[in-house]
Coordinates of C-alpha atoms and ligand atoms in Angstrom, one line a residue:
X818 CA -3.6 -25.9 33.1
X819 CA -5.6 -26.4 36.4
X820 CA -6.1 -23.2 38.0
X821 CA -4.8 -23.1 41.9
X822 CA -7.0 -24.5 44.3
X823 CA -5.8 -22.5 47.1
X824 CA -3.5 -19.1 47.8
X825 CA -1.6 -17.9 50.3
X826 CA -1.1 -14.2 51.1
X827 CA 1.0 -12.4 53.5
X828 CA 2.2 -9.3 54.6
X829 CA 4.3 -7.9 57.2
X830 CA 4.1 -5.0 59.4
X831 CA 6.1 -3.0 62.0
X832 CA 5.2 -2.9 65.9
X833 CA 6.4 -0.5 68.0
X834 CA 7.4 -2.7 70.8
X835 CA 8.9 -5.3 68.7
X836 CA 11.7 -4.7 66.3
X837 CA 10.7 -8.0 64.3
X838 CA 7.1 -7.0 63.9
X839 CA 4.4 -9.2 62.4
X840 CA 3.0 -11.3 59.7
X841 CA -0.8 -11.3 58.6
X842 CA -1.3 -14.4 56.6
X843 CA -4.5 -15.2 54.5
X844 CA -5.4 -18.5 52.7
X845 CA -7.9 -18.4 50.4
X846 CA -9.8 -21.4 49.2
X847 CA -10.2 -21.4 45.5
X848 CA -11.3 -25.1 45.4
X849 CA -14.7 -26.4 45.1
X850 CA -14.7 -27.9 48.6
X851 CA -15.0 -27.0 52.2
X852 CA -11.9 -27.8 53.9
X853 CA -11.6 -28.4 58.0
X854 CA -9.3 -30.0 60.4
X855 CA -6.1 -28.9 58.0
X856 CA -3.0 -27.7 58.6
X857 CA -0.8 -25.0 56.8
X858 CA 2.7 -25.0 56.2
X859 CA 4.9 -22.4 54.8
X860 CA 8.8 -21.9 54.4
X861 CA 10.2 -18.2 55.1
X862 CA 13.2 -16.9 55.9
X863 CA 12.0 -14.5 58.3
X864 CA 11.5 -17.3 61.0
X865 CA 9.4 -17.2 64.5
X866 CA 11.0 -17.8 67.7
X867 CA 9.8 -20.8 69.9
X868 CA 6.8 -19.6 71.0
X869 CA 5.3 -16.9 68.5
X870 CA 1.8 -15.3 69.7
X871 CA -0.7 -16.0 66.9
X872 CA -4.0 -14.7 66.5
X873 CA -6.6 -17.0 65.3
X874 CA -4.2 -19.7 64.6
X875 CA -2.2 -22.1 66.8
X876 CA 1.5 -22.9 65.8
X877 CA 2.2 -26.3 65.6
X878 CA 6.1 -26.5 64.8
X879 CA 9.1 -25.3 63.1
X880 CA 12.2 -26.2 61.8
X881 CA 14.8 -23.8 59.9
X882 CA 12.5 -21.9 57.5
X883 CA 9.7 -24.9 57.6
X884 CA 6.8 -23.3 59.5
X885 CA 3.6 -25.3 60.3
X886 CA 0.4 -24.1 61.8
X887 CA -3.5 -24.8 62.3
X888 CA -6.5 -22.9 62.5
X889 CA -8.8 -22.9 65.6
X890 CA -11.0 -26.2 66.0
X891 CA -13.8 -26.3 64.5
X892 CA -12.8 -23.8 61.7
X893 CA -13.9 -24.7 58.2
X894 CA -13.2 -22.9 55.3
X895 CA -15.9 -23.0 52.4
X896 CA -15.2 -22.5 48.4
X897 CA -14.2 -19.0 47.9
X898 CA -13.7 -18.1 51.9
X899 CA -10.3 -17.0 53.7
X900 CA -8.6 -17.7 56.8
X901 CA -6.6 -14.9 58.3
X902 CA -4.3 -15.1 61.1
X903 CA -1.3 -13.1 62.6
X904 CA 1.8 -14.2 63.9
X905 CA 4.3 -12.1 66.2
X906 CA 7.4 -13.0 67.7
X907 CA 9.5 -12.9 64.4
X908 CA 13.3 -13.4 64.7
X909 CA 14.0 -10.4 62.5
X910 CA 11.9 -7.8 60.8
X911 CA 11.1 -8.2 57.2
X912 CA 13.3 -6.0 54.6
X913 CA 12.1 -7.1 51.5
X914 CA 9.3 -8.6 49.6
X915 CA 11.0 -11.8 49.4
X916 CA 11.1 -12.0 53.3
X917 CA 7.9 -13.8 53.4
X918 CA 6.7 -17.2 52.7
X919 CA 8.4 -18.6 49.6
X920 CA 6.1 -21.6 49.3
X921 CA 3.0 -23.2 51.1
X922 CA 1.1 -26.6 51.4
X923 CA -2.0 -27.5 53.4
X924 CA -2.0 -31.0 55.1
X925 CA -5.7 -32.6 55.2
X926 CA -7.3 -34.7 58.0
X927 CA -6.5 -37.9 55.7
X928 CA -2.6 -37.1 55.5
X929 CA -2.9 -35.7 51.5
X930 CA -0.7 -32.6 51.0
X931 CA -1.9 -29.7 48.6
X932 CA -0.4 -27.2 46.8
X933 CA -0.7 -23.7 47.7
X934 CA 0.3 -20.4 45.3
X935 CA 2.1 -17.6 47.3
X936 CA 2.2 -14.0 46.1
X937 CA 4.8 -11.6 47.1
X938 CA 5.2 -10.4 50.6
X939 CA 3.4 -7.1 51.2
X940 CA 4.1 -4.3 53.7
X941 CA 1.6 -2.7 55.7
X942 CA 1.9 0.7 57.8
X943 CA 5.0 2.2 55.7
X944 CA 5.3 3.0 52.0
X945 CA 6.3 -0.2 49.7
X946 CA 8.9 1.2 47.5
X947 CA 9.1 0.3 44.0
X948 CA 12.4 -1.5 42.6
X949 CA 14.9 1.2 41.3
X950 CA 16.7 0.8 37.7
X951 CA 19.8 -0.6 38.6
X952 CA 22.3 0.2 35.9
X953 CA 22.9 3.5 34.4
X954 CA 22.8 3.7 30.3
X955 CA 26.7 4.0 30.7
X956 CA 28.8 5.2 28.0
X957 CA 32.0 4.6 26.3
X958 CA 35.1 6.6 25.7
X959 CA 36.6 3.8 23.6
X960 CA 33.9 1.6 21.3
X961 CA 35.1 -1.9 22.1
X962 CA 33.2 -4.5 24.1
X963 CA 35.8 -6.3 26.0
X964 CA 34.8 -7.4 29.6
X965 CA 36.7 -7.5 31.8
X966 CA 38.6 -4.9 29.8
X967 CA 42.5 -5.5 29.3
X968 CA 45.2 -4.1 31.1
X969 CA 46.5 -2.1 28.1
X970 CA 44.6 -1.4 24.9
X971 CA 45.3 1.2 22.5
X972 CA 43.0 0.6 19.4
X973 CA 41.6 2.5 16.5
X974 CA 38.2 1.8 15.5
X975 CA 37.2 0.6 12.2
X976 CA 34.3 1.0 9.8
X977 CA 33.9 -2.6 9.0
X978 CA 33.6 -5.7 10.8
X979 CA 35.3 -8.9 9.4
X980 CA 32.5 -11.7 8.3
X981 CA 34.4 -13.9 10.8
X982 CA 37.9 -14.6 11.8
X983 CA 39.9 -17.4 10.1
X984 CA 43.1 -19.2 11.0
X985 CA 46.0 -18.7 8.7
X986 CA 47.5 -21.7 6.9
X987 CA 49.9 -23.2 9.4
X988 CA 48.3 -22.7 12.7
X989 CA 48.8 -25.5 15.0
X990 CA 46.2 -28.8 15.9
X991 CA 46.1 -26.8 19.4
X992 CA 45.4 -23.5 18.0
X993 CA 42.3 -25.0 15.9
X994 CA 41.0 -26.6 18.8
X995 CA 41.3 -23.1 20.6
X996 CA 39.1 -21.7 17.9
X997 CA 36.6 -24.4 17.9
X998 CA 36.4 -24.2 22.2
X999 CA 35.7 -20.9 22.0
X1000 CA 33.5 -21.1 18.9
X1001 CA 31.4 -23.8 20.5
X1002 CA 31.3 -21.5 23.6
X1003 CA 30.1 -18.6 22.0
X1004 CA 27.3 -20.9 19.8
X1005 CA 26.0 -21.9 23.6
X1006 CA 26.1 -18.6 25.1
X1007 CA 24.4 -16.9 21.8
X1008 CA 23.0 -19.0 19.8
X1009 CA 21.5 -16.9 17.2
X1010 CA 24.3 -14.6 17.0
X1011 CA 26.3 -14.7 14.0
X1012 CA 29.6 -16.6 14.5
X1013 CA 33.0 -14.8 15.1
X1014 CA 35.3 -17.3 13.8
X1015 CA 35.5 -19.9 10.7
X1016 CA 38.1 -22.8 10.4
X1017 CA 37.9 -22.1 6.7
X1018 CA 38.5 -19.2 5.0
X1019 CA 35.7 -16.7 4.9
X1020 CA 34.8 -14.3 1.9
X1021 CA 35.4 -10.9 3.8
X1022 CA 37.0 -12.4 6.8
X1023 CA 39.9 -11.7 8.3
X1024 CA 43.1 -13.9 9.2
X1025 CA 44.3 -14.7 12.2
X1026 CA 47.9 -15.5 12.9
X1027 CA 49.0 -17.2 16.1
X1028 CA 52.2 -16.9 17.7
X1029 CA 53.3 -19.0 20.8
X1030 CA 56.1 -16.9 22.6
X1031 CA 57.5 -17.4 26.0
X1032 CA 57.9 -14.0 27.1
X1033 CA 53.9 -13.1 27.3
X1034 CA 52.6 -13.5 30.9
X1035 CA 50.8 -16.4 32.1
X1036 CA 47.1 -16.6 31.0
X1037 CA 48.3 -13.2 29.0
X1038 CA 47.8 -12.3 25.2
X1039 CA 48.7 -9.9 23.0
X1040 CA 46.6 -8.8 20.0
X1041 CA 47.6 -6.8 16.9
X1042 CA 45.1 -5.2 14.7
X1043 CA 45.7 -4.6 11.1
X1044 CA 43.5 -4.2 7.9
X1045 CA 44.6 -7.6 6.5
X1046 CA 45.2 -9.8 9.8
X1047 CA 45.0 -10.0 13.4
X1048 CA 47.8 -11.3 15.3
X1049 CA 47.5 -13.4 18.7
X1050 CA 50.5 -14.0 21.0
X1051 CA 50.3 -16.3 23.7
X1052 CA 52.2 -18.1 26.2
X1053 CA 49.9 -20.9 27.2
X1054 CA 46.4 -22.7 26.8
X1055 CA 44.9 -20.1 28.8
X1056 CA 46.1 -16.9 27.3
X1057 CA 45.0 -18.7 23.7
X1058 CA 41.7 -19.0 24.7
X1059 CA 41.3 -15.4 26.6
X1060 CA 42.7 -13.9 23.5
X1061 CA 40.2 -15.5 21.3
X1062 CA 37.6 -15.0 23.7
X1063 CA 38.3 -11.2 23.5
X1064 CA 38.2 -11.1 19.6
X1065 CA 34.6 -13.0 20.1
X1066 CA 33.4 -10.2 22.2
X1067 CA 34.6 -7.5 20.1
X1068 CA 33.0 -8.8 17.0
X1069 CA 29.6 -9.7 18.7
X1070 CA 29.5 -6.1 20.7
X1071 CA 30.3 -4.0 17.0
X1072 CA 27.7 -6.4 15.5
X1073 CA 25.1 -6.5 18.0
X1074 CA 25.2 -2.8 19.0
X1075 CA 27.0 -0.8 15.8
X1076 CA 26.3 2.8 17.3
X1077 CA 28.4 2.1 20.4
X1078 CA 31.0 -0.7 19.6
X1079 CA 33.4 -1.4 16.6
X1080 CA 35.8 -3.7 15.7
X1081 CA 39.8 -2.5 16.1
X1082 CA 41.3 -1.5 12.4
X1083 CA 44.9 -0.9 14.0
X1084 CA 46.2 -1.2 17.6
X1085 CA 47.2 -3.6 20.3
X1086 CA 45.8 -5.3 23.4
X1087 CA 48.2 -6.3 26.2
X1088 CA 46.7 -8.1 28.3
X1089 CA 47.2 -10.4 31.6
X1090 CA 45.0 -10.9 34.6
X1091 CA 45.2 -8.7 38.0
X1092 CA 44.6 -11.9 40.1
X1093 CA 45.6 -15.7 39.8
X1094 CA 42.1 -16.6 41.5
X1095 CA 38.6 -15.4 39.7
X1096 CA 36.2 -17.3 41.1
X1097 CA 32.6 -18.0 41.3
X1098 CA 30.6 -20.3 43.9
X1099 CA 27.4 -22.1 43.4
X1100 CA 25.5 -23.4 45.9
X1101 CA 23.5 -26.4 44.6
X1102 CA 22.1 -27.5 48.3
X1103 CA 19.4 -25.2 48.9
X1104 CA 18.3 -25.5 45.1
X1105 CA 19.3 -28.1 42.9
X1106 CA 21.1 -27.3 39.5
X1107 CA 20.7 -29.7 37.1
X1108 CA 24.0 -30.5 35.1
X1109 CA 23.2 -28.4 32.1
X1110 CA 22.8 -25.4 34.1
X1111 CA 26.0 -26.1 36.0
X1112 CA 27.9 -26.0 32.8
X1113 CA 26.0 -23.1 31.7
X1114 CA 27.3 -21.1 34.6
X1115 CA 30.7 -22.2 33.8
X1116 CA 30.2 -21.1 30.3
X1117 CA 29.4 -17.6 31.6
X1118 CA 32.7 -17.8 33.6
X1119 CA 35.0 -18.7 30.7
X1120 CA 33.1 -15.8 28.8
X1121 CA 34.4 -13.6 31.4
X1122 CA 37.9 -15.1 32.0
X1123 CA 36.9 -16.2 35.5
X1124 CA 39.2 -19.6 36.3
X1125 CA 37.5 -21.0 39.2
X1126 CA 34.1 -22.7 40.0
X1127 CA 33.8 -23.2 43.4
X1128 CA 31.2 -25.7 43.6
X1129 CA 29.1 -25.9 47.2
X1130 CA 27.5 -29.7 47.0
X1131 CA 26.5 -30.0 50.4
X1132 CA 24.8 -28.1 53.2
X1133 CA 22.0 -28.5 55.5
X1134 CA 19.3 -28.7 53.1
X1135 CA 20.6 -31.1 50.6
X1136 CA 24.0 -33.6 49.9
X1137 CA 24.3 -33.4 46.3
X1138 CA 27.2 -35.6 45.4
X1139 CA 26.8 -39.2 45.1
X1140 CA 29.2 -40.9 47.5
X1141 CA 29.1 -45.0 46.6
X1142 CA 29.8 -46.0 50.1
X1143 CA 27.0 -44.0 51.6
X1144 CA 24.3 -44.1 48.7
X1145 CA 21.9 -42.8 52.0
X1146 CA 23.3 -39.5 51.4
X1147 CA 21.9 -38.9 47.9
X1148 CA 18.4 -40.6 48.6
X1149 CA 17.6 -39.5 52.3
X1150 CA 20.2 -36.8 52.3
X1151 CA 18.6 -34.8 49.3
X1152 CA 14.9 -35.3 49.5
X1153 CA 12.9 -32.6 51.0
X1154 CA 9.6 -33.0 51.5
X1155 CA 6.2 -32.9 53.7
X1156 CA 6.5 -36.7 54.6
X1157 CA 10.7 -37.1 54.6
X1158 CA 13.4 -36.7 57.2
X1159 CA 14.2 -33.7 55.5
X1160 CA 11.3 -31.1 55.5
X1161 CA 10.1 -28.8 52.8
X1162 CA 12.4 -25.3 52.7
X1163 CA 13.1 -22.6 50.8
X1164 CA 10.4 -22.7 48.0
X1165 CA 9.6 -26.6 48.5
X1166 CA 5.9 -27.3 49.0
X1167 CA 3.4 -30.3 48.7
X1168 CA 5.9 -32.1 46.2
X1169 CA 8.9 -33.8 47.5
X1170 CA 11.8 -32.3 45.6
X1171 CA 15.6 -33.8 45.3
X1172 CA 18.3 -34.1 42.9
X1173 CA 22.0 -34.7 43.3
X1174 CA 25.2 -35.3 40.6
X1175 CA 26.0 -39.2 39.8
X1176 CA 29.7 -39.1 40.3
X1177 CA 30.3 -39.4 36.4
X1178 CA 28.1 -36.0 36.0
X1179 CA 30.6 -34.5 38.2
X1180 CA 33.5 -35.6 36.2
X1181 CA 31.3 -34.5 33.4
X1182 CA 31.4 -30.8 34.9
X1183 CA 35.0 -31.0 35.7
X1184 CA 35.8 -31.8 31.9
X1185 CA 33.7 -29.5 30.6
X1186 CA 35.4 -26.6 33.1
X1187 CA 38.9 -28.0 32.2
X1188 CA 38.4 -27.3 28.6
X1189 CA 37.4 -24.0 29.4
X1190 CA 40.5 -23.4 31.7
X1191 CA 38.5 -23.4 34.8
X1192 CA 39.3 -25.3 37.7
X1193 CA 36.4 -26.7 39.5
X1194 CA 36.7 -26.7 43.6
X1195 CA 34.3 -29.2 45.3
X1196 CA 33.5 -28.3 48.8
X1197 CA 31.3 -30.3 51.3
X1198 CA 30.9 -28.1 54.5
X1199 CA 31.7 -29.4 57.2
X1200 CA 31.4 -29.8 60.3
X1201 CA 28.5 -27.7 60.6
X1202 CA 25.8 -27.2 57.8
X1203 CA 25.4 -31.2 58.2
X1204 CA 21.6 -31.7 58.7
X1205 CA 21.3 -33.6 55.4
X1206 CA 24.3 -36.0 56.3
X1207 CA 23.1 -36.7 59.6
X1208 CA 19.7 -37.5 58.7
X1209 CA 21.2 -39.9 56.2
X1210 CA 23.5 -41.4 58.7
X1211 CA 22.1 -40.8 62.0
X1212 CA 24.8 -43.1 63.3
X1213 CA 27.0 -40.3 62.9
X1214 CA 25.2 -38.5 66.0
X1215 CA 26.2 -39.0 69.8
X1216 CA 23.1 -40.3 70.7
X1217 CA 23.4 -39.3 74.3
X1218 CA 23.6 -35.5 73.2
X1219 CA 20.2 -33.5 74.0
X1220 CA 18.3 -32.9 71.1
X1221 CA 18.0 -29.5 70.0
X1222 CA 21.0 -28.5 72.0
X1223 CA 22.2 -25.9 69.8
X1224 CA 21.1 -24.3 66.7
X1225 CA 22.8 -22.8 63.7
X1226 CA 22.0 -19.3 62.5
X1227 CA 19.7 -20.6 59.8
X1228 CA 17.7 -22.4 62.7
X1229 CA 18.6 -26.2 62.5
X1230 CA 19.2 -28.0 65.4
X1231 CA 22.1 -29.8 66.2
X1232 CA 23.7 -29.8 62.6
X1233 CA 27.2 -30.4 63.0
X1234 CA 29.3 -33.6 62.5
X1235 CA 30.5 -34.8 65.8
X1236 CA 34.4 -34.5 66.2
X1237 CA 34.5 -36.8 69.0
X1238 CA 32.8 -39.8 66.9
X1239 CA 35.8 -42.1 65.3
X1240 CA 33.1 -43.1 63.0
X1241 CA 32.9 -39.5 61.5
X1242 CA 36.6 -39.4 60.3
X1243 CA 36.0 -43.1 58.9
X1244 CA 32.8 -41.2 57.0
X1245 CA 34.7 -38.3 55.8
X1246 CA 37.8 -40.7 54.7
X1247 CA 35.6 -42.8 52.4
X1248 CA 34.1 -39.2 51.1
X1249 CA 37.7 -38.1 50.6
X1250 CA 38.6 -41.0 48.6
X1251 CA 35.8 -40.7 46.1
X1252 CA 36.2 -37.0 45.9
X1253 CA 39.9 -37.2 45.1
X1254 CA 39.2 -39.6 42.4
X1255 CA 36.6 -37.4 41.0
X1256 CA 38.2 -33.8 41.4
X1257 CA 41.9 -33.4 40.2
X1258 CA 41.9 -29.6 42.2
X1259 CA 44.9 -29.6 44.4
X1260 CA 42.2 -28.0 47.3
X1261 CA 39.4 -29.5 48.7
X1262 CA 37.2 -26.9 50.4
X1263 CA 35.8 -28.3 53.8
X1264 CA 33.5 -25.4 54.7
X1265 CA 34.1 -24.5 58.4
X1266 CA 31.7 -21.7 58.4
X1267 CA 29.1 -21.1 61.1
X1268 CA 29.6 -23.8 63.4
X1269 CA 27.2 -22.1 66.3
X1270 CA 28.4 -21.2 69.7
X1271 CA 27.8 -24.0 72.1
X1272 CA 27.9 -26.9 69.2
X1273 CA 28.5 -30.1 70.9
X1274 CA 28.7 -28.9 74.8
X1275 CA 25.6 -31.2 75.8
X1276 CA 27.4 -34.2 73.8
X1277 CA 29.3 -36.4 76.3
X1278 CA 31.5 -37.8 73.9
X1279 CA 32.5 -34.1 72.8
X1280 CA 33.0 -33.7 76.7
X1281 CA 35.0 -36.9 77.7
X1282 CA 37.6 -35.7 74.2
X1283 CA 37.8 -32.2 75.6
X1284 CA 38.9 -33.4 79.1
X1285 CA 41.3 -36.3 77.9
X1286 CA 43.0 -33.8 75.2
X1287 CA 42.7 -30.4 77.2
X1288 CA 40.7 -29.1 74.6
X1289 CA 38.7 -25.4 75.3
X1290 CA 34.9 -25.2 74.0
X1291 CA 33.5 -25.3 70.9
X1292 CA 36.1 -23.7 68.7
X1293 CA 39.0 -25.7 70.4
X1294 CA 36.9 -28.7 69.5
X1295 CA 36.6 -27.4 65.6
X1296 CA 40.2 -27.0 65.1
X1297 CA 41.2 -30.5 66.8
X1298 CA 38.5 -31.6 64.0
X1299 CA 40.1 -29.4 61.2
X1300 CA 43.5 -30.3 62.0
X1301 CA 42.6 -34.2 61.4
X1302 CA 40.8 -33.3 58.4
X1303 CA 43.8 -31.7 57.1
X1304 CA 45.8 -34.5 57.8
X1305 CA 43.6 -36.4 56.0
X1306 CA 43.7 -34.5 52.9
X1307 CA 47.3 -34.2 53.1
X1308 CA 47.5 -38.2 53.2
X1309 CA 45.5 -38.1 49.7
X1310 CA 47.6 -35.2 48.2
X1311 CA 45.3 -32.4 48.8
X1312 CA 45.3 -29.2 50.6
X1313 CA 42.9 -27.5 52.6
X1314 CA 40.6 -24.7 51.6
X1315 CA 37.7 -23.3 53.7
X1316 CA 35.6 -20.4 54.9
X1317 CA 37.2 -17.5 57.5
X1318 CA 36.3 -19.5 60.4
X1319 CA 38.6 -22.5 60.2
X1320 CA 40.9 -19.7 61.7
X1321 CA 38.9 -19.9 64.8
X1322 CA 40.2 -21.7 68.2
X1323 CA 43.7 -22.3 66.8
X1324 CA 42.8 -22.9 63.2
X1325 CA 45.2 -25.5 61.0
X1326 CA 48.6 -25.1 59.9
X1327 CA 48.5 -22.1 57.3
X1328 CA 51.0 -24.2 54.8
X1329 CA 49.1 -24.3 51.7
X1330 CA 45.8 -23.5 53.2
X1331 CA 43.7 -21.1 51.7
X1332 CA 40.8 -19.2 53.5
X1333 CA 37.8 -17.1 52.1
X1334 CA 37.1 -14.1 53.7
X1335 CA 33.5 -14.1 53.8
X1336 CA 32.4 -12.2 57.0
X1337 CA 33.6 -8.5 56.7
X1338 CA 36.7 -7.3 54.5
X1339 CA 38.8 -7.2 57.7
X1340 CA 39.1 -10.7 58.3
X1341 CA 41.0 -11.0 55.1
X1342 CA 44.1 -9.3 56.7
X1343 CA 43.9 -11.0 59.9
X1344 CA 44.3 -14.1 58.0
X1345 CA 46.7 -13.0 55.7
X1346 CA 48.8 -11.8 59.0
X1347 CA 48.2 -15.4 60.5
X1348 CA 49.8 -16.8 57.4
X1349 CA 46.8 -18.0 55.5
X1350 CA 46.6 -17.6 51.7
X1351 CA 43.4 -15.5 51.2
X1352 CA 40.3 -15.2 48.7
X1353 CA 38.1 -12.3 49.5
X1354 CA 34.4 -13.0 49.2
X1355 CA 32.8 -10.5 51.4
X1356 CA 29.4 -10.7 51.8
X1357 CA 28.9 -7.1 51.6
X1358 CA 30.1 -6.7 47.9
X1359 CA 30.5 -10.2 46.5
X1360 CA 27.6 -12.2 47.8
X1361 CA 25.1 -11.8 44.9
X1362 CA 22.1 -13.2 46.7
X1363 CA 22.2 -10.0 48.6
X1364 CA 19.5 -7.1 47.6
X1365 CA 20.7 -4.7 44.9
X1366 CA 18.8 -1.9 46.6
X1367 CA 17.3 -1.1 50.0
X1368 CA 13.6 -0.6 48.3
X1369 CA 11.0 -3.0 49.8
X1370 CA 10.0 -4.4 46.2
X1371 CA 13.6 -5.5 45.7
X1372 CA 14.1 -8.8 45.8
X1373 CA 17.2 -10.9 47.7
X1374 CA 18.7 -11.3 50.9
X1375 CA 20.2 -8.3 53.3
X1376 CA 21.6 -9.8 56.2
X1377 CA 25.0 -8.5 54.7
X1378 CA 23.6 -4.9 53.7
X1379 CA 22.4 -3.7 50.5
X1380 CA 25.1 -4.6 47.5
X1381 CA 24.4 -2.3 44.9
X1382 CA 26.2 -3.2 41.4
X1383 CA 28.2 -0.1 41.5
X1384 CA 29.4 -1.3 44.8
X1385 CA 30.3 -4.7 43.7
X1386 CA 32.1 -3.2 40.9
X1387 CA 34.0 -0.6 42.6
X1388 CA 35.0 -2.4 45.8
X1389 CA 38.6 -2.9 45.8
X1390 CA 39.2 -6.0 47.9
X1391 CA 42.9 -5.6 48.4
X1392 CA 41.9 -2.6 50.6
X1393 CA 44.2 -2.4 53.4
X1394 CA 46.7 -5.2 52.6
X1395 CA 50.3 -3.7 53.2
X1396 CA 52.6 -4.3 50.5
X1397 CA 54.4 -7.5 52.2
X1398 CA 51.1 -9.4 52.7
X1399 CA 49.3 -8.9 48.9
X1400 CA 50.8 -11.9 47.7
X1401 CA 48.7 -13.8 50.3
X1402 CA 45.7 -12.3 48.8
X1403 CA 45.3 -14.6 45.9
X1404 CA 42.2 -13.0 44.3
X1405 CA 38.4 -12.6 44.5
X1406 CA 35.3 -14.5 43.8
X1407 CA 31.5 -14.0 43.8
X1408 CA 29.3 -16.4 45.9
X1409 CA 25.9 -17.6 44.5
X1410 CA 24.3 -18.5 47.5
X1411 CA 20.8 -20.1 46.6
X1412 CA 18.0 -19.7 48.9
X1413 CA 16.2 -17.1 47.3
X1414 CA 16.8 -18.3 43.7
X1415 CA 13.5 -20.0 43.1
X1416 CA 14.0 -19.8 39.5
X1417 CA 16.3 -18.7 36.3
X1418 CA 14.4 -15.3 36.5
X1419 CA 15.5 -14.6 40.3
X1420 CA 19.2 -15.8 39.1
X1421 CA 19.6 -13.5 36.3
X1422 CA 18.1 -10.7 38.3
X1423 CA 20.4 -10.9 41.0
X1424 CA 23.7 -12.3 39.2
X1425 CA 23.8 -10.1 36.5
X1426 CA 25.4 -7.5 36.2
X1427 CA 27.2 -8.0 39.5
X1428 CA 29.1 -11.1 38.3
X1429 CA 30.5 -9.7 35.4
X1430 CA 31.3 -6.7 37.9
X1431 CA 33.4 -9.2 40.0
X1432 CA 35.0 -10.9 37.2
X1433 CA 36.3 -7.3 35.9
X1434 CA 37.4 -6.4 39.6
X1435 CA 39.4 -10.0 39.2
X1436 CA 41.1 -9.0 35.9
X1437 CA 41.5 -5.7 35.0
X1438 CA 44.0 -3.1 37.3
X1439 CA 42.2 -0.9 39.8
X1440 CA 43.0 2.3 37.4
X1441 CA 41.5 0.7 34.5
X1442 CA 38.1 0.4 36.0
X1443 CA 35.3 2.5 34.7
X1444 CA 31.8 2.1 35.8
X1445 CA 30.1 3.8 33.1
X1446 CA 32.0 1.7 30.6
X1447 CA 31.2 -1.4 32.4
X1448 CA 27.6 -0.4 32.7
X1449 CA 27.5 0.0 28.6
X1450 CA 29.3 -3.1 28.0
X1451 CA 27.6 -5.3 30.6
X1452 CA 24.1 -5.1 28.7
X1453 CA 25.9 -7.4 25.8
X1454 CA 26.3 -10.2 28.5
X1455 CA 25.0 -13.7 28.4
X1456 CA 21.8 -14.8 30.4
X1457 CA 21.7 -17.4 32.5
Ligands
ACM785 C1 28.9 -18.3 54.7 O1 28.1 -17.7 54.0 N1 28.2 -18.9 55.5 C2 30.2 -19.0 54.2

């Protein structure tokens, strides 16, 4: 393999008079050539303001987290030599080693782009604390590896482990298929482990008897263990699947860690979920996840008896869903590269990167999830977070609006669809037509988050709409837009889901609307009071991209604070909800935002053990939660 030709080192240091502190950036020329007259670009979530003070460099431009600099005129860099420069005027301080450059590349005078390897952000002037251990060994009082822990379990431990469970004669086709589904799931997640089930009788196996009964709670199941057989009672297909999944977990734990876990010899499990919405979101815009990876996450959700996959398909950084009426969305709207309308961001370098889902692939994901009792709720994030859509379809822009008249919190200029342009609704109507033919979910999530203050205020078309309709300000316009979107979804038999800011500026009709409380927990209660159904996804507990400890060397984002696994696990999202409003709280959801997820190792480090922690919070009654038990069992989790 060729060695790198260039490497970028970067360090952050505090500055007494400037909270943002400063960067020291060093480019090392490892190539055999002297370079001169070049530009350096890097992507960093710690961004510079509009006029950063640079030492030994000139600042050229920034777009969101893309930054570009040039060396002083005449500088040339011989093989083995370094160019070092300083940058001050950062918009916020760096707090962790992942807060600096995620990627970089060089552009030479001939326009060619060259890869630059990047190291961790170092800390200068303060101690760089190593990442701590995040999970205790844990301990179990009852030696059974079930996660989420069931509502009620009264079990005695056996001394033997059945080789496999096999159905009694007379099992129905649906029951045989359910075994096959969970067995295949198990084999995908633990491909080397011994199988938990067989469809034919097994020597030293144990018989599995089924009983479908009306009295069992929705998604619930009952397991009765005896020396000669296991009995599974269920009321619906999800309950049947969950009972089988728990049996697979019990067998797998007993086989994998026999010192800690056993298979039950006798006793019962009576179980049903605490919440109807046990969700996980995945942002596939900031980083692309191939279909096989999306399916793998869905498999993991099924293993933890979660039932909702919220697929965040579009954002500023890319539009990932094929829309046949607008092919530009998944050509121009996905490709990020040095010479593309969308510049490299969040770990992209010299090579353009793209990726999108064809409609056939999206249907394949929906079918994969449905077979595991998981509903896919698709999201297109509008009206904000729409840089990619606007790059692909520039005729949706008000040509008279001043460029860079507002910026999103992520630093994107003029990134919102314009509510005063009728083509916006024609575009979205066609998008919804195609989405409803792919996604059977009653809910279509339309985002609605983080429309920046002042958005559209420099658009003459928006101004005249405000005057005509008597609309006040950005959020009045947002509400006007959202109400129209809600009507368009209703025309297609669907209801609106969105982030909590959908309620701003007058909001929408709460009937049938579900909003996700992400900004802080109190927002959830406020939305419920306004009549919205609520799913709790507060960043402070359930955003899995947040750092898990405050130490510098721990990776992740920190704008919502530090989110240790213990906090994610013990957090009670229902919090202060009064009894009368509790039914409005439909459940809880983990969110996987992908800015920091440059590869599978980052994904695994940040998502586990917090995803199973959210799963247990979604399923297990508050009084049944036990952090040390969870810590012991969660070690058996499949990895992504
Ligand atoms: C969000 O985190 N902007 C929903």
